[in-house]
PDB file of C-alpha atoms in Angstrom:
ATOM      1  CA  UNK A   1      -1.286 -12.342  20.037  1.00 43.00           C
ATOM      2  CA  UNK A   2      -0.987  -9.074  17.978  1.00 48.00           C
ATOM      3  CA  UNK A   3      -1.681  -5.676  19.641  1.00 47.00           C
ATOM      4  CA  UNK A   4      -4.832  -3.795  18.057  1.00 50.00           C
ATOM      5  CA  UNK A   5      -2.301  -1.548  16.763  1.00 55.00           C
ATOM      6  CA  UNK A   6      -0.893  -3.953  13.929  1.00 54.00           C
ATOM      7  CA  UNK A   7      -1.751  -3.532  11.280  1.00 56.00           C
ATOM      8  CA  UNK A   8      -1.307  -6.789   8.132  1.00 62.00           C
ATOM      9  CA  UNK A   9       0.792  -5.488   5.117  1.00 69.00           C
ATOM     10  CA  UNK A  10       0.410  -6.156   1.426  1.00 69.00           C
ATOM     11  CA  UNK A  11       3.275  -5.098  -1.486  1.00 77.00           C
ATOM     12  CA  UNK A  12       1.795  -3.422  -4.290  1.00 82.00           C
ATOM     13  CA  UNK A  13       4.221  -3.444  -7.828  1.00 86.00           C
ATOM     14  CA  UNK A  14       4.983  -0.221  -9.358  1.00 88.00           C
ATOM     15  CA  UNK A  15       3.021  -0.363 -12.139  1.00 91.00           C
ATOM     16  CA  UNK A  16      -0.318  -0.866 -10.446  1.00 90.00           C
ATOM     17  CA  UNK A  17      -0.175   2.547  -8.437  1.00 91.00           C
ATOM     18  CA  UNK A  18       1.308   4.229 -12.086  1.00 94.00           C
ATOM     19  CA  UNK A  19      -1.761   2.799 -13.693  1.00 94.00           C
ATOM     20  CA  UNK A  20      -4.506   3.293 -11.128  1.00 92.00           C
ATOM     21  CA  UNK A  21      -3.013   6.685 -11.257  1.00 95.00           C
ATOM     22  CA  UNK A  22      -3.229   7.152 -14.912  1.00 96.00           C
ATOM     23  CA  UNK A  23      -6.552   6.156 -14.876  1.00 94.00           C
ATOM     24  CA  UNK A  24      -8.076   9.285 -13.164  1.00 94.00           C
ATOM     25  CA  UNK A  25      -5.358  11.813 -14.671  1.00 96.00           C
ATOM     26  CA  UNK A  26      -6.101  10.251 -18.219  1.00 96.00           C
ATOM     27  CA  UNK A  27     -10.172  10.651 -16.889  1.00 94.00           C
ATOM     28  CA  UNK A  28      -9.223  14.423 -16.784  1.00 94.00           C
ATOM     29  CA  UNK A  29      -6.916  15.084 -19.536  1.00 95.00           C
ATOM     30  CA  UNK A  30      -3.827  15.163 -17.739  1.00 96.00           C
ATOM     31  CA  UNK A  31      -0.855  13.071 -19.256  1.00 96.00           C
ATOM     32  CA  UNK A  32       1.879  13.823 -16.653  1.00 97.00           C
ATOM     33  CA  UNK A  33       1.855  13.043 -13.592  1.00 96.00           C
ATOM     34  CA  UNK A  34       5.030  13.708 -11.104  1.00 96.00           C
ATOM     35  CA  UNK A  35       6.781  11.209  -8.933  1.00 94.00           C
ATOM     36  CA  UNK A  36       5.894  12.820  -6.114  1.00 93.00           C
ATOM     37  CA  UNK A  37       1.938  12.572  -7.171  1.00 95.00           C
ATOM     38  CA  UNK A  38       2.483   9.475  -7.395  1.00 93.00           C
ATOM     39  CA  UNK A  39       3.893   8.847  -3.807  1.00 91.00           C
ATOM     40  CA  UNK A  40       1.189  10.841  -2.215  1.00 91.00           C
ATOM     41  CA  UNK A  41      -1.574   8.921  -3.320  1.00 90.00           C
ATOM     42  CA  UNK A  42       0.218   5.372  -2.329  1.00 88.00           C
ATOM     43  CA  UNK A  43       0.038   7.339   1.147  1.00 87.00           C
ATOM     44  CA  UNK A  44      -3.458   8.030   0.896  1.00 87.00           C
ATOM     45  CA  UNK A  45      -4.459   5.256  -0.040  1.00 85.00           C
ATOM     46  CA  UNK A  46      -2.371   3.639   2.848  1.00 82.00           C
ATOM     47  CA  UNK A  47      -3.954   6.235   5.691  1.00 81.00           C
ATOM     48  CA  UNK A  48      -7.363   5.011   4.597  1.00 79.00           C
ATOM     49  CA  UNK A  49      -7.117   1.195   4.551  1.00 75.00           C
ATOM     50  CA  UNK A  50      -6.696  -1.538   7.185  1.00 68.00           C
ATOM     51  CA  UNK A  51      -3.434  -2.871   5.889  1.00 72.00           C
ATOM     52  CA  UNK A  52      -0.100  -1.609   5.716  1.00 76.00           C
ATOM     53  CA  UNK A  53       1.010  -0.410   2.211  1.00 75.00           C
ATOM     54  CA  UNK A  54       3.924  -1.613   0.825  1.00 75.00           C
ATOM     55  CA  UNK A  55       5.535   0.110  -2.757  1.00 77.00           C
ATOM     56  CA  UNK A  56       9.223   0.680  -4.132  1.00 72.00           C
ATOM     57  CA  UNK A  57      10.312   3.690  -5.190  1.00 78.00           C
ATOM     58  CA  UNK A  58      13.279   3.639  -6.417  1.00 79.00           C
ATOM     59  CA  UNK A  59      14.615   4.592  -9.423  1.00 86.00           C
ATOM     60  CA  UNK A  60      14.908   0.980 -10.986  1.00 88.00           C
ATOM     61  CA  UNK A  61      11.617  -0.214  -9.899  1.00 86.00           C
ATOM     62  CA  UNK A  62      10.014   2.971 -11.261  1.00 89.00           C
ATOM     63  CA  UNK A  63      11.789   2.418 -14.589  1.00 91.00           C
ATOM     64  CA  UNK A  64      10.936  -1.576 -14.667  1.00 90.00           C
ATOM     65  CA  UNK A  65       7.255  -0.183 -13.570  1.00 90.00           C
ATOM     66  CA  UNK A  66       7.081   2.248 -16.587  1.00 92.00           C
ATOM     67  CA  UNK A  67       8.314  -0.855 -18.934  1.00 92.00           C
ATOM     68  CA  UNK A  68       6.435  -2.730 -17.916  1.00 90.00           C
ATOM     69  CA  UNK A  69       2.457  -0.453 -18.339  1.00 90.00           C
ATOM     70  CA  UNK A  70       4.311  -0.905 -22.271  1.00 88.00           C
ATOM     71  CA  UNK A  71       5.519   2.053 -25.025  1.00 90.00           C
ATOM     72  CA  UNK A  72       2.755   4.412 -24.401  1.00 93.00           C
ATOM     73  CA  UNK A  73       4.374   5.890 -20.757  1.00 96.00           C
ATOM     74  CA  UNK A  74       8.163   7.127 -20.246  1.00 96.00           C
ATOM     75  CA  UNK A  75       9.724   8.514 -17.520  1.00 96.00           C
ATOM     76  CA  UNK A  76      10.206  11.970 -18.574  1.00 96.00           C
ATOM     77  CA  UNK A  77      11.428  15.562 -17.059  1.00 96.00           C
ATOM     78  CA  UNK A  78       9.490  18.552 -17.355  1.00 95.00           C
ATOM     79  CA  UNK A  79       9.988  21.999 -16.076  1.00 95.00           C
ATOM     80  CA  UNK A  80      13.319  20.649 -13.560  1.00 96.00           C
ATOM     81  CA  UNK A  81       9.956  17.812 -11.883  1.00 95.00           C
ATOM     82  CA  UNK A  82      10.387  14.100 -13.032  1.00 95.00           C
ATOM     83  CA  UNK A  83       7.305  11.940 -13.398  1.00 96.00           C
ATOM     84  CA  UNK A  84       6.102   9.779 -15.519  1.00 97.00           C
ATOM     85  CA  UNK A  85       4.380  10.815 -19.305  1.00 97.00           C
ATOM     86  CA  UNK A  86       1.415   9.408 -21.187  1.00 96.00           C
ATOM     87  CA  UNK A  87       2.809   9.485 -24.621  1.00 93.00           C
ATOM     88  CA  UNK A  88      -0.434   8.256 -26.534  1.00 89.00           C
ATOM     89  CA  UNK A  89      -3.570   7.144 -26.593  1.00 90.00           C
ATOM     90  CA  UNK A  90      -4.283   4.501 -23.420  1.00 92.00           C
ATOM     91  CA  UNK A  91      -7.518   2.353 -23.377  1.00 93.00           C
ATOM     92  CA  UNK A  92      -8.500   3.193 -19.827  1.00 93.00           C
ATOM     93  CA  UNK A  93     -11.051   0.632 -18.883  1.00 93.00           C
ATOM     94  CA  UNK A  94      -8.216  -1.675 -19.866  1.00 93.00           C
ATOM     95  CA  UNK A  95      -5.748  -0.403 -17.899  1.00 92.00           C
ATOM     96  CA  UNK A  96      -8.412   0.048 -14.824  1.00 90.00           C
ATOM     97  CA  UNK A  97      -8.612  -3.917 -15.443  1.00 90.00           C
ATOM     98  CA  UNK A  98      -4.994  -4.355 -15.235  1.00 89.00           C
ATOM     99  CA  UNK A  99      -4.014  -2.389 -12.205  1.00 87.00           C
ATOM    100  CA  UNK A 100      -7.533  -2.927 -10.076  1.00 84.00           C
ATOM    101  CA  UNK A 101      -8.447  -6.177 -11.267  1.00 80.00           C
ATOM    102  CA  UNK A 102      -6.076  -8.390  -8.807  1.00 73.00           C
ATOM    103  CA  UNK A 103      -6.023  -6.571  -5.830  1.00 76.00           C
ATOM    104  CA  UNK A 104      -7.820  -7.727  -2.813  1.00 75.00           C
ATOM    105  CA  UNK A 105     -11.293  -6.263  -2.235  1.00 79.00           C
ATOM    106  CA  UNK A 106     -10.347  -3.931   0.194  1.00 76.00           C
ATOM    107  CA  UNK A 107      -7.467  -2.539  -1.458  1.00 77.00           C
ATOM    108  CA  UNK A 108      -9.341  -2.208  -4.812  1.00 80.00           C
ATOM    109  CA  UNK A 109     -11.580  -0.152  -2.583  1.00 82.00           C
ATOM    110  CA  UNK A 110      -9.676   1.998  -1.097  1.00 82.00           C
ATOM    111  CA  UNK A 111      -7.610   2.823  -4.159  1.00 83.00           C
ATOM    112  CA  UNK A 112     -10.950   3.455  -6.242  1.00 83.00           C
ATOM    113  CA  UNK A 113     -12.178   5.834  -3.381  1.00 84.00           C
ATOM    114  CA  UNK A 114      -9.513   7.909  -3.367  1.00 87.00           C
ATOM    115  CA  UNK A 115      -8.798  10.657  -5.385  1.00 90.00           C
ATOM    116  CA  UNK A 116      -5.444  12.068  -6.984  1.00 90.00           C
ATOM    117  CA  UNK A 117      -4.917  15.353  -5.919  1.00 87.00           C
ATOM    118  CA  UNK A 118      -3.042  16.696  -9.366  1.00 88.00           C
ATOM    119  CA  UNK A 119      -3.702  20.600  -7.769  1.00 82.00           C
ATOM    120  CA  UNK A 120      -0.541  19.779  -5.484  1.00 60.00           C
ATOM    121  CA  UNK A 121       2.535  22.318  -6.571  1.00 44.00           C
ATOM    122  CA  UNK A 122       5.973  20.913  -6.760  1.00 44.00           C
TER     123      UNK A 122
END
């Protein structure tokens, strides 16, 4: 029987934590966001829910990721930080749709209670 310490663990693509994050920097105006942004609110979201959070980071996953939200993001460098850039304009309720919509209740809950903190210096 599992101790009360384990905890069940779910693998979230890319692209769904680049989009759900893009939804609330979009929200505000803000069309770059940095990897490590990025990384930090997977965390979050992870030190909030019930389940283990599972997400690849690496640099071909994060370049499949980017393809794959389409032509309007690019991994980009800015200032010496690398991150990923909103070149256009991004229907957000649509993308909200697309990175929310299949997650499991509880995940879609946790990720749409927590908040990006874009105040973090690199």
């Amino acid at each position: 029987m599992p101790s009360s310490n384990c905890r069940i663990g779910f693998e979230i693509p890319s692209e769904t934590i680049i989009g759900i994050v893009f939804v609330q920097a979009l929200e505000k105006g803000i069309s770059f966001v940095p990897f490590s942004t990025i990384e930090d609110y997977a965390r979050r979201v992870e030190s909030i829910s019930q389940r283990r959070l599972f997400v690849w980071f690496s640099r071909d996953r994060m370049s499949a990721a980017v393809d794959t939200l389409g032509e309007m993001f690019d991994i980009v460098e800015i200032n010496g930080v690398r991150g990923v850039m909103c070149l256009g304009d991004v229907d957000v309720e649509r993308l909200r749709e697309r990175s929310l919509g299949w997650l499991p209740l509880d995940f879609a809950l946790a990720f749409s209670e927590t908040k990006v903190d874009f105040n973090r210096s690199e």
